[in-house]
């Protein structure tokens, strides 16, 4: 016998999103979801996307006691409880018996698998979050044929700010479907939401109150504090772990006593932010608006330019001069600046690289490369032996004199740190002109989130690893005496040693886990911080034992861990 629901779904797939279509006996919510599923090219087979999930989140901690209670009450009903995070991944599953667990495993209805509507199409877990309402999906109403033997009712879970943070579902075989499943899903969702509200910090509620003013605004807006960020729909593209940490550094570096509003360009983007601080007692949070930069924006006098991590000086020397100098401390990204200069100039020729050492530099080879049309990079000129300076000066002079007559010859790039270079070399740098300057990471910590993203993309092109907010915050707090080179080495070691897909603070070297906040600590705070570190080490990381050793309450210890930059918690909604 023909299944009319399956036939209706197949007809919509045939006619497409622009074709004429009218379904009978199919709820509008299901048809809307089918259309979205077709638009996103959702999978029609069982879910394949998998990632390791973190159960120690605010959502998980709020949901587990509720799931424990309902699992016991539903033990003999043949239904299964599912909890998904905001991304649609199942983070907890409570099946009634081993036979049902095996059946669900066969269709990948298990922890870690992606049941977002974008991934697997119409299904209760994912569709309820998109629709922001409880839904019941039965049999062939599922977009995926692999789920057609199931019935599932789900309801979204809301934060105190009214944001969907996940969903809860009751599912089972199609022949066990019952309308009461939808009522139970609503009730369980409400109970988890109540626990989220009860566990919310006072500052979370303050954030929510600020956010509600902008939740329906068409202006991209986010509200954030150290641990949380809320975004309206236009503001979602600007939110990520890296942007949260970077913005927090930028906003805290501003002198709010002298100016109640910050307006500034964000380095490496075509974005401008306008921000203000909202105080709630001794705590504060920020409201940030985003705007795309217009070409003339950079000339507005009231826009604060981003600190120059790499500042280019196109008027000083052009590549037509044959020589380009990048000045900055060692490890601050000078070689990357050279790469950026070459990209800016459209240099597609080969780049030969030499690092200065006590051994004599092969100047003849350098000349051959340049005359042959290759660009040459001489790194760390601050280490050039004084006896080789005349040869450098001669090479540079010949390059500058012959460049106009030999348009196909290469460009000589030099990286140096004038603060540690020979005075004779510094004098010549002034006459050659410095093409770009780089600064130390300690002076521009807001660069670190973007650099971490860039380095991870280079080291891990398959995106097998990501970094938690807490771990990224620790990287920002460290002063990086070895600059970018030290950051690259640290991330390389982490990728090689961490087996999990998520790099957490606990995986970082000890000195990074205990990196002090960038704000200046008083003598009392420094002593307190050292005492807490010793107590945590003695207690093996157990906070209850550490609090007893310190003679303070556990709640007090949690608060001081956050305030002193020692909180190793990875949890997030």
PDB file of N, CA and C in Angstrom, residues 370-450:
ATOM      1  N   UNK A 370      68.843  36.674  -7.049  1.00  0.00           N
ATOM      2  CA  UNK A 370      68.175  37.937  -7.362  1.00  0.00           C
ATOM      3  C   UNK A 370      68.216  38.230  -8.858  1.00  0.00           C
ATOM      4  N   UNK A 371      69.357  38.037  -9.460  1.00  0.00           N
ATOM      5  CA  UNK A 371      69.492  38.300 -10.900  1.00  0.00           C
ATOM      6  C   UNK A 371      68.670  37.307 -11.720  1.00  0.00           C
ATOM      7  N   UNK A 372      68.472  36.106 -11.166  1.00  0.00           N
ATOM      8  CA  UNK A 372      67.682  35.099 -11.866  1.00  0.00           C
ATOM      9  C   UNK A 372      66.187  35.313 -11.736  1.00  0.00           C
ATOM     10  N   UNK A 373      65.778  36.315 -10.997  1.00  0.00           N
ATOM     11  CA  UNK A 373      64.357  36.642 -10.882  1.00  0.00           C
ATOM     12  C   UNK A 373      63.684  36.166  -9.618  1.00  0.00           C
ATOM     13  N   UNK A 374      64.396  35.445  -8.756  1.00  0.00           N
ATOM     14  CA  UNK A 374      63.804  34.984  -7.498  1.00  0.00           C
ATOM     15  C   UNK A 374      63.890  36.086  -6.440  1.00  0.00           C
ATOM     16  N   UNK A 375      62.903  36.111  -5.559  1.00  0.00           N
ATOM     17  CA  UNK A 375      63.003  36.963  -4.385  1.00  0.00           C
ATOM     18  C   UNK A 375      63.864  36.252  -3.345  1.00  0.00           C
ATOM     19  N   UNK A 376      64.526  37.043  -2.488  1.00  0.00           N
ATOM     20  CA  UNK A 376      65.394  36.474  -1.458  1.00  0.00           C
ATOM     21  C   UNK A 376      65.024  37.097  -0.113  1.00  0.00           C
ATOM     22  N   UNK A 377      64.872  36.250   0.896  1.00  0.00           N
ATOM     23  CA  UNK A 377      64.622  36.711   2.256  1.00  0.00           C
ATOM     24  C   UNK A 377      65.833  36.379   3.120  1.00  0.00           C
ATOM     25  N   UNK A 378      66.451  37.411   3.688  1.00  0.00           N
ATOM     26  CA  UNK A 378      67.538  37.246   4.656  1.00  0.00           C
ATOM     27  C   UNK A 378      66.953  37.526   6.041  1.00  0.00           C
ATOM     28  N   UNK A 379      66.846  36.472   6.864  1.00  0.00           N
ATOM     29  CA  UNK A 379      66.215  36.579   8.177  1.00  0.00           C
ATOM     30  C   UNK A 379      67.232  36.878   9.269  1.00  0.00           C
ATOM     31  N   UNK A 380      66.769  37.619  10.288  1.00  0.00           N
ATOM     32  CA  UNK A 380      67.524  37.894  11.508  1.00  0.00           C
ATOM     33  C   UNK A 380      68.807  38.657  11.217  1.00  0.00           C
ATOM     34  N   UNK A 381      68.664  39.775  10.524  1.00  0.00           N
ATOM     35  CA  UNK A 381      69.841  40.582  10.201  1.00  0.00           C
ATOM     36  C   UNK A 381      70.496  41.177  11.439  1.00  0.00           C
ATOM     37  N   UNK A 382      69.781  41.188  12.569  1.00  0.00           N
ATOM     38  CA  UNK A 382      70.396  41.672  13.811  1.00  0.00           C
ATOM     39  C   UNK A 382      71.555  40.781  14.244  1.00  0.00           C
ATOM     40  N   UNK A 383      71.601  39.525  13.717  1.00  0.00           N
ATOM     41  CA  UNK A 383      72.689  38.599  14.059  1.00  0.00           C
ATOM     42  C   UNK A 383      73.836  38.640  13.048  1.00  0.00           C
ATOM     43  N   UNK A 384      73.743  39.497  12.038  1.00  0.00           N
ATOM     44  CA  UNK A 384      74.788  39.526  11.003  1.00  0.00           C
ATOM     45  C   UNK A 384      76.113  39.987  11.601  1.00  0.00           C
ATOM     46  N   UNK A 385      77.181  39.210  11.421  1.00  0.00           N
ATOM     47  CA  UNK A 385      78.495  39.623  11.942  1.00  0.00           C
ATOM     48  C   UNK A 385      78.900  40.979  11.368  1.00  0.00           C
ATOM     49  N   UNK A 386      79.565  41.773  12.182  1.00  0.00           N
ATOM     50  CA  UNK A 386      79.913  43.139  11.771  1.00  0.00           C
ATOM     51  C   UNK A 386      80.805  43.143  10.537  1.00  0.00           C
ATOM     52  N   UNK A 387      81.636  42.105  10.387  1.00  0.00           N
ATOM     53  CA  UNK A 387      82.538  42.083   9.240  1.00  0.00           C
ATOM     54  C   UNK A 387      81.802  41.854   7.920  1.00  0.00           C
ATOM     55  N   UNK A 388      80.532  41.386   7.991  1.00  0.00           N
ATOM     56  CA  UNK A 388      79.774  41.169   6.764  1.00  0.00           C
ATOM     57  C   UNK A 388      78.891  42.354   6.384  1.00  0.00           C
ATOM     58  N   UNK A 389      78.877  43.389   7.233  1.00  0.00           N
ATOM     59  CA  UNK A 389      78.040  44.543   6.920  1.00  0.00           C
ATOM     60  C   UNK A 389      78.400  45.194   5.583  1.00  0.00           C
ATOM     61  N   UNK A 390      79.693  45.374   5.249  1.00  0.00           N
ATOM     62  CA  UNK A 390      80.009  45.985   3.939  1.00  0.00           C
ATOM     63  C   UNK A 390      79.433  45.199   2.760  1.00  0.00           C
ATOM     64  N   UNK A 391      79.456  43.852   2.857  1.00  0.00           N
ATOM     65  CA  UNK A 391      78.898  43.050   1.766  1.00  0.00           C
ATOM     66  C   UNK A 391      77.384  43.231   1.663  1.00  0.00           C
ATOM     67  N   UNK A 392      76.715  43.346   2.820  1.00  0.00           N
ATOM     68  CA  UNK A 392      75.272  43.613   2.811  1.00  0.00           C
ATOM     69  C   UNK A 392      74.990  44.959   2.157  1.00  0.00           C
ATOM     70  N   UNK A 393      75.751  45.981   2.568  1.00  0.00           N
ATOM     71  CA  UNK A 393      75.518  47.317   2.032  1.00  0.00           C
ATOM     72  C   UNK A 393      75.737  47.340   0.518  1.00  0.00           C
ATOM     73  N   UNK A 394      76.781  46.651   0.049  1.00  0.00           N
ATOM     74  CA  UNK A 394      77.045  46.607  -1.395  1.00  0.00           C
ATOM     75  C   UNK A 394      75.895  45.910  -2.129  1.00  0.00           C
ATOM     76  N   UNK A 395      75.410  44.795  -1.572  1.00  0.00           N
ATOM     77  CA  UNK A 395      74.322  44.053  -2.221  1.00  0.00           C
ATOM     78  C   UNK A 395      73.059  44.908  -2.304  1.00  0.00           C
ATOM     79  N   UNK A 396      72.755  45.586  -1.204  1.00  0.00           N
ATOM     80  CA  UNK A 396      71.558  46.441  -1.189  1.00  0.00           C
ATOM     81  C   UNK A 396      71.693  47.572  -2.195  1.00  0.00           C
ATOM     82  N   UNK A 397      72.884  48.206  -2.243  1.00  0.00           N
ATOM     83  CA  UNK A 397      73.081  49.338  -3.161  1.00  0.00           C
ATOM     84  C   UNK A 397      72.954  48.900  -4.610  1.00  0.00           C
ATOM     85  N   UNK A 398      73.560  47.748  -4.959  1.00  0.00           N
ATOM     86  CA  UNK A 398      73.425  47.247  -6.322  1.00  0.00           C
ATOM     87  C   UNK A 398      71.969  46.925  -6.649  1.00  0.00           C
ATOM     88  N   UNK A 399      71.242  46.394  -5.649  1.00  0.00           N
ATOM     89  CA  UNK A 399      69.831  46.068  -5.886  1.00  0.00           C
ATOM     90  C   UNK A 399      69.039  47.338  -6.179  1.00  0.00           C
ATOM     91  N   UNK A 400      69.302  48.377  -5.420  1.00  0.00           N
ATOM     92  CA  UNK A 400      68.544  49.614  -5.577  1.00  0.00           C
ATOM     93  C   UNK A 400      68.887  50.324  -6.894  1.00  0.00           C
ATOM     94  N   UNK A 401      70.152  50.240  -7.291  1.00  0.00           N
ATOM     95  CA  UNK A 401      70.567  50.922  -8.520  1.00  0.00           C
ATOM     96  C   UNK A 401      70.121  50.167  -9.771  1.00  0.00           C
ATOM     97  N   UNK A 402      70.130  48.843  -9.706  1.00  0.00           N
ATOM     98  CA  UNK A 402      69.838  48.066 -10.913  1.00  0.00           C
ATOM     99  C   UNK A 402      68.367  47.714 -11.057  1.00  0.00           C
ATOM    100  N   UNK A 403      67.583  47.946 -10.028  1.00  0.00           N
ATOM    101  CA  UNK A 403      66.196  47.477 -10.048  1.00  0.00           C
ATOM    102  C   UNK A 403      65.395  48.091 -11.206  1.00  0.00           C
ATOM    103  N   UNK A 404      65.556  49.416 -11.420  1.00  0.00           N
ATOM    104  CA  UNK A 404      64.766  50.069 -12.465  1.00  0.00           C
ATOM    105  C   UNK A 404      65.133  49.573 -13.858  1.00  0.00           C
ATOM    106  N   UNK A 405      66.383  49.146 -14.020  1.00  0.00           N
ATOM    107  CA  UNK A 405      66.807  48.674 -15.342  1.00  0.00           C
ATOM    108  C   UNK A 405      66.611  47.190 -15.535  1.00  0.00           C
ATOM    109  N   UNK A 406      66.193  46.482 -14.496  1.00  0.00           N
ATOM    110  CA  UNK A 406      66.015  45.026 -14.602  1.00  0.00           C
ATOM    111  C   UNK A 406      64.698  44.645 -13.932  1.00  0.00           C
ATOM    112  N   UNK A 407      63.587  44.926 -14.589  1.00  0.00           N
ATOM    113  CA  UNK A 407      62.276  44.724 -13.963  1.00  0.00           C
ATOM    114  C   UNK A 407      61.972  43.278 -13.617  1.00  0.00           C
ATOM    115  N   UNK A 408      62.708  42.337 -14.205  1.00  0.00           N
ATOM    116  CA  UNK A 408      62.426  40.928 -13.915  1.00  0.00           C
ATOM    117  C   UNK A 408      63.260  40.395 -12.760  1.00  0.00           C
ATOM    118  N   UNK A 409      64.203  41.181 -12.217  1.00  0.00           N
ATOM    119  CA  UNK A 409      65.035  40.687 -11.122  1.00  0.00           C
ATOM    120  C   UNK A 409      64.254  40.694  -9.815  1.00  0.00           C
ATOM    121  N   UNK A 410      64.790  39.947  -8.817  1.00  0.00           N
ATOM    122  CA  UNK A 410      64.046  39.726  -7.586  1.00  0.00           C
ATOM    123  C   UNK A 410      64.149  40.866  -6.592  1.00  0.00           C
ATOM    124  N   UNK A 411      63.346  40.748  -5.559  1.00  0.00           N
ATOM    125  CA  UNK A 411      63.335  41.711  -4.465  1.00  0.00           C
ATOM    126  C   UNK A 411      64.070  41.096  -3.276  1.00  0.00           C
ATOM    127  N   UNK A 412      64.901  41.904  -2.630  1.00  0.00           N
ATOM    128  CA  UNK A 412      65.634  41.468  -1.445  1.00  0.00           C
ATOM    129  C   UNK A 412      64.847  41.896  -0.201  1.00  0.00           C
ATOM    130  N   UNK A 413      64.386  40.910   0.568  1.00  0.00           N
ATOM    131  CA  UNK A 413      63.659  41.176   1.807  1.00  0.00           C
ATOM    132  C   UNK A 413      64.593  40.952   2.991  1.00  0.00           C
ATOM    133  N   UNK A 414      64.553  41.865   3.948  1.00  0.00           N
ATOM    134  CA  UNK A 414      65.380  41.775   5.142  1.00  0.00           C
ATOM    135  C   UNK A 414      64.488  41.857   6.376  1.00  0.00           C
ATOM    136  N   UNK A 415      64.685  40.955   7.343  1.00  0.00           N
ATOM    137  CA  UNK A 415      63.999  41.088   8.628  1.00  0.00           C
ATOM    138  C   UNK A 415      65.048  41.379   9.698  1.00  0.00           C
ATOM    139  N   UNK A 416      64.730  42.313  10.573  1.00  0.00           N
ATOM    140  CA  UNK A 416      65.692  42.714  11.596  1.00  0.00           C
ATOM    141  C   UNK A 416      64.972  43.312  12.779  1.00  0.00           C
ATOM    142  N   UNK A 417      65.685  43.435  13.873  1.00  0.00           N
ATOM    143  CA  UNK A 417      65.200  44.128  15.060  1.00  0.00           C
ATOM    144  C   UNK A 417      66.174  45.267  15.339  1.00  0.00           C
ATOM    145  N   UNK A 418      65.755  46.485  15.021  1.00  0.00           N
ATOM    146  CA  UNK A 418      66.681  47.606  15.146  1.00  0.00           C
ATOM    147  C   UNK A 418      67.144  47.808  16.584  1.00  0.00           C
ATOM    148  N   UNK A 419      66.339  47.352  17.559  1.00  0.00           N
ATOM    149  CA  UNK A 419      66.727  47.533  18.958  1.00  0.00           C
ATOM    150  C   UNK A 419      67.911  46.669  19.359  1.00  0.00           C
ATOM    151  N   UNK A 420      68.204  45.631  18.579  1.00  0.00           N
ATOM    152  CA  UNK A 420      69.353  44.773  18.910  1.00  0.00           C
ATOM    153  C   UNK A 420      70.317  44.660  17.729  1.00  0.00           C
ATOM    154  N   UNK A 421      70.220  45.579  16.771  1.00  0.00           N
ATOM    155  CA  UNK A 421      71.088  45.543  15.585  1.00  0.00           C
ATOM    156  C   UNK A 421      72.293  46.453  15.764  1.00  0.00           C
ATOM    157  N   UNK A 422      73.313  46.189  14.968  1.00  0.00           N
ATOM    158  CA  UNK A 422      74.507  47.034  14.955  1.00  0.00           C
ATOM    159  C   UNK A 422      74.116  48.466  14.584  1.00  0.00           C
ATOM    160  N   UNK A 423      74.638  49.499  15.289  1.00  0.00           N
ATOM    161  CA  UNK A 423      74.285  50.892  14.987  1.00  0.00           C
ATOM    162  C   UNK A 423      74.506  51.260  13.518  1.00  0.00           C
ATOM    163  N   UNK A 424      75.547  50.694  12.900  1.00  0.00           N
ATOM    164  CA  UNK A 424      75.790  51.009  11.491  1.00  0.00           C
ATOM    165  C   UNK A 424      74.644  50.505  10.614  1.00  0.00           C
ATOM    166  N   UNK A 425      74.100  49.338  10.956  1.00  0.00           N
ATOM    167  CA  UNK A 425      72.968  48.812  10.208  1.00  0.00           C
ATOM    168  C   UNK A 425      71.721  49.662  10.444  1.00  0.00           C
ATOM    169  N   UNK A 426      71.528  50.100  11.678  1.00  0.00           N
ATOM    170  CA  UNK A 426      70.371  50.946  11.998  1.00  0.00           C
ATOM    171  C   UNK A 426      70.413  52.227  11.179  1.00  0.00           C
ATOM    172  N   UNK A 427      71.602  52.829  11.041  1.00  0.00           N
ATOM    173  CA  UNK A 427      71.716  54.061  10.255  1.00  0.00           C
ATOM    174  C   UNK A 427      71.287  53.834   8.811  1.00  0.00           C
ATOM    175  N   UNK A 428      71.680  52.707   8.259  1.00  0.00           N
ATOM    176  CA  UNK A 428      71.303  52.418   6.874  1.00  0.00           C
ATOM    177  C   UNK A 428      69.806  52.106   6.743  1.00  0.00           C
ATOM    178  N   UNK A 429      69.237  51.476   7.769  1.00  0.00           N
ATOM    179  CA  UNK A 429      67.803  51.189   7.721  1.00  0.00           C
ATOM    180  C   UNK A 429      66.996  52.467   7.541  1.00  0.00           C
ATOM    181  N   UNK A 430      67.459  53.545   8.181  1.00  0.00           N
ATOM    182  CA  UNK A 430      66.747  54.814   8.053  1.00  0.00           C
ATOM    183  C   UNK A 430      66.745  55.294   6.603  1.00  0.00           C
ATOM    184  N   UNK A 431      67.868  55.099   5.919  1.00  0.00           N
ATOM    185  CA  UNK A 431      67.936  55.569   4.530  1.00  0.00           C
ATOM    186  C   UNK A 431      67.222  54.618   3.570  1.00  0.00           C
ATOM    187  N   UNK A 432      67.223  53.319   3.867  1.00  0.00           N
ATOM    188  CA  UNK A 432      66.523  52.375   3.002  1.00  0.00           C
ATOM    189  C   UNK A 432      65.001  52.496   3.164  1.00  0.00           C
ATOM    190  N   UNK A 433      64.590  52.809   4.378  1.00  0.00           N
ATOM    191  CA  UNK A 433      63.156  52.864   4.679  1.00  0.00           C
ATOM    192  C   UNK A 433      62.647  51.511   5.140  1.00  0.00           C
ATOM    193  N   UNK A 434      61.835  51.509   6.173  1.00  0.00           N
ATOM    194  CA  UNK A 434      61.256  50.272   6.711  1.00  0.00           C
ATOM    195  C   UNK A 434      59.874  50.076   6.100  1.00  0.00           C
ATOM    196  N   UNK A 435      59.698  48.940   5.452  1.00  0.00           N
ATOM    197  CA  UNK A 435      58.451  48.683   4.752  1.00  0.00           C
ATOM    198  C   UNK A 435      57.329  48.235   5.692  1.00  0.00           C
ATOM    199  N   UNK A 436      57.661  47.491   6.741  1.00  0.00           N
ATOM    200  CA  UNK A 436      56.643  47.012   7.679  1.00  0.00           C
ATOM    201  C   UNK A 436      57.273  46.847   9.047  1.00  0.00           C
ATOM    202  N   UNK A 437      56.459  47.052  10.072  1.00  0.00           N
ATOM    203  CA  UNK A 437      56.904  46.862  11.453  1.00  0.00           C
ATOM    204  C   UNK A 437      55.963  45.871  12.142  1.00  0.00           C
ATOM    205  N   UNK A 438      56.552  44.984  12.944  1.00  0.00           N
ATOM    206  CA  UNK A 438      55.755  44.038  13.729  1.00  0.00           C
ATOM    207  C   UNK A 438      55.975  44.334  15.207  1.00  0.00           C
ATOM    208  N   UNK A 439      55.007  43.939  16.022  1.00  0.00           N
ATOM    209  CA  UNK A 439      55.098  44.175  17.457  1.00  0.00           C
ATOM    210  C   UNK A 439      54.971  42.865  18.210  1.00  0.00           C
ATOM    211  N   UNK A 440      55.422  42.872  19.452  1.00  0.00           N
ATOM    212  CA  UNK A 440      55.405  41.667  20.280  1.00  0.00           C
ATOM    213  C   UNK A 440      53.977  41.302  20.665  1.00  0.00           C
ATOM    214  N   UNK A 441      53.735  39.997  20.845  1.00  0.00           N
ATOM    215  CA  UNK A 441      52.413  39.549  21.255  1.00  0.00           C
ATOM    216  C   UNK A 441      52.017  40.126  22.608  1.00  0.00           C
ATOM    217  N   UNK A 442      52.987  40.338  23.492  1.00  0.00           N
ATOM    218  CA  UNK A 442      52.678  40.880  24.815  1.00  0.00           C
ATOM    219  C   UNK A 442      52.033  42.252  24.719  1.00  0.00           C
ATOM    220  N   UNK A 443      52.325  42.990  23.648  1.00  0.00           N
ATOM    221  CA  UNK A 443      51.770  44.332  23.476  1.00  0.00           C
ATOM    222  C   UNK A 443      50.442  44.330  22.745  1.00  0.00           C
ATOM    223  N   UNK A 444      50.104  43.242  22.087  1.00  0.00           N
ATOM    224  CA  UNK A 444      48.855  43.175  21.307  1.00  0.00           C
ATOM    225  C   UNK A 444      48.172  41.823  21.544  1.00  0.00           C
ATOM    226  N   UNK A 445      47.706  41.563  22.770  1.00  0.00           N
ATOM    227  CA  UNK A 445      47.115  40.247  23.064  1.00  0.00           C
ATOM    228  C   UNK A 445      45.849  39.964  22.266  1.00  0.00           C
ATOM    229  N   UNK A 446      45.178  41.015  21.764  1.00  0.00           N
ATOM    230  CA  UNK A 446      43.960  40.773  20.991  1.00  0.00           C
ATOM    231  C   UNK A 446      44.251  40.073  19.668  1.00  0.00           C
ATOM    232  N   UNK A 447      45.533  40.035  19.260  1.00  0.00           N
ATOM    233  CA  UNK A 447      45.897  39.303  18.041  1.00  0.00           C
ATOM    234  C   UNK A 447      45.829  37.791  18.240  1.00  0.00           C
ATOM    235  N   UNK A 448      45.970  37.330  19.483  1.00  0.00           N
ATOM    236  CA  UNK A 448      46.200  35.910  19.735  1.00  0.00           C
ATOM    237  C   UNK A 448      45.055  35.023  19.251  1.00  0.00           C
ATOM    238  N   UNK A 449      43.774  35.350  19.516  1.00  0.00           N
ATOM    239  CA  UNK A 449      42.711  34.462  19.008  1.00  0.00           C
ATOM    240  C   UNK A 449      42.768  34.273  17.495  1.00  0.00           C
ATOM    241  N   UNK A 450      42.973  35.370  16.757  1.00  0.00           N
ATOM    242  CA  UNK A 450      43.060  35.251  15.304  1.00  0.00           C
ATOM    243  C   UNK A 450      44.271  34.442  14.869  1.00  0.00           C
TER     244      UNK A 450
END
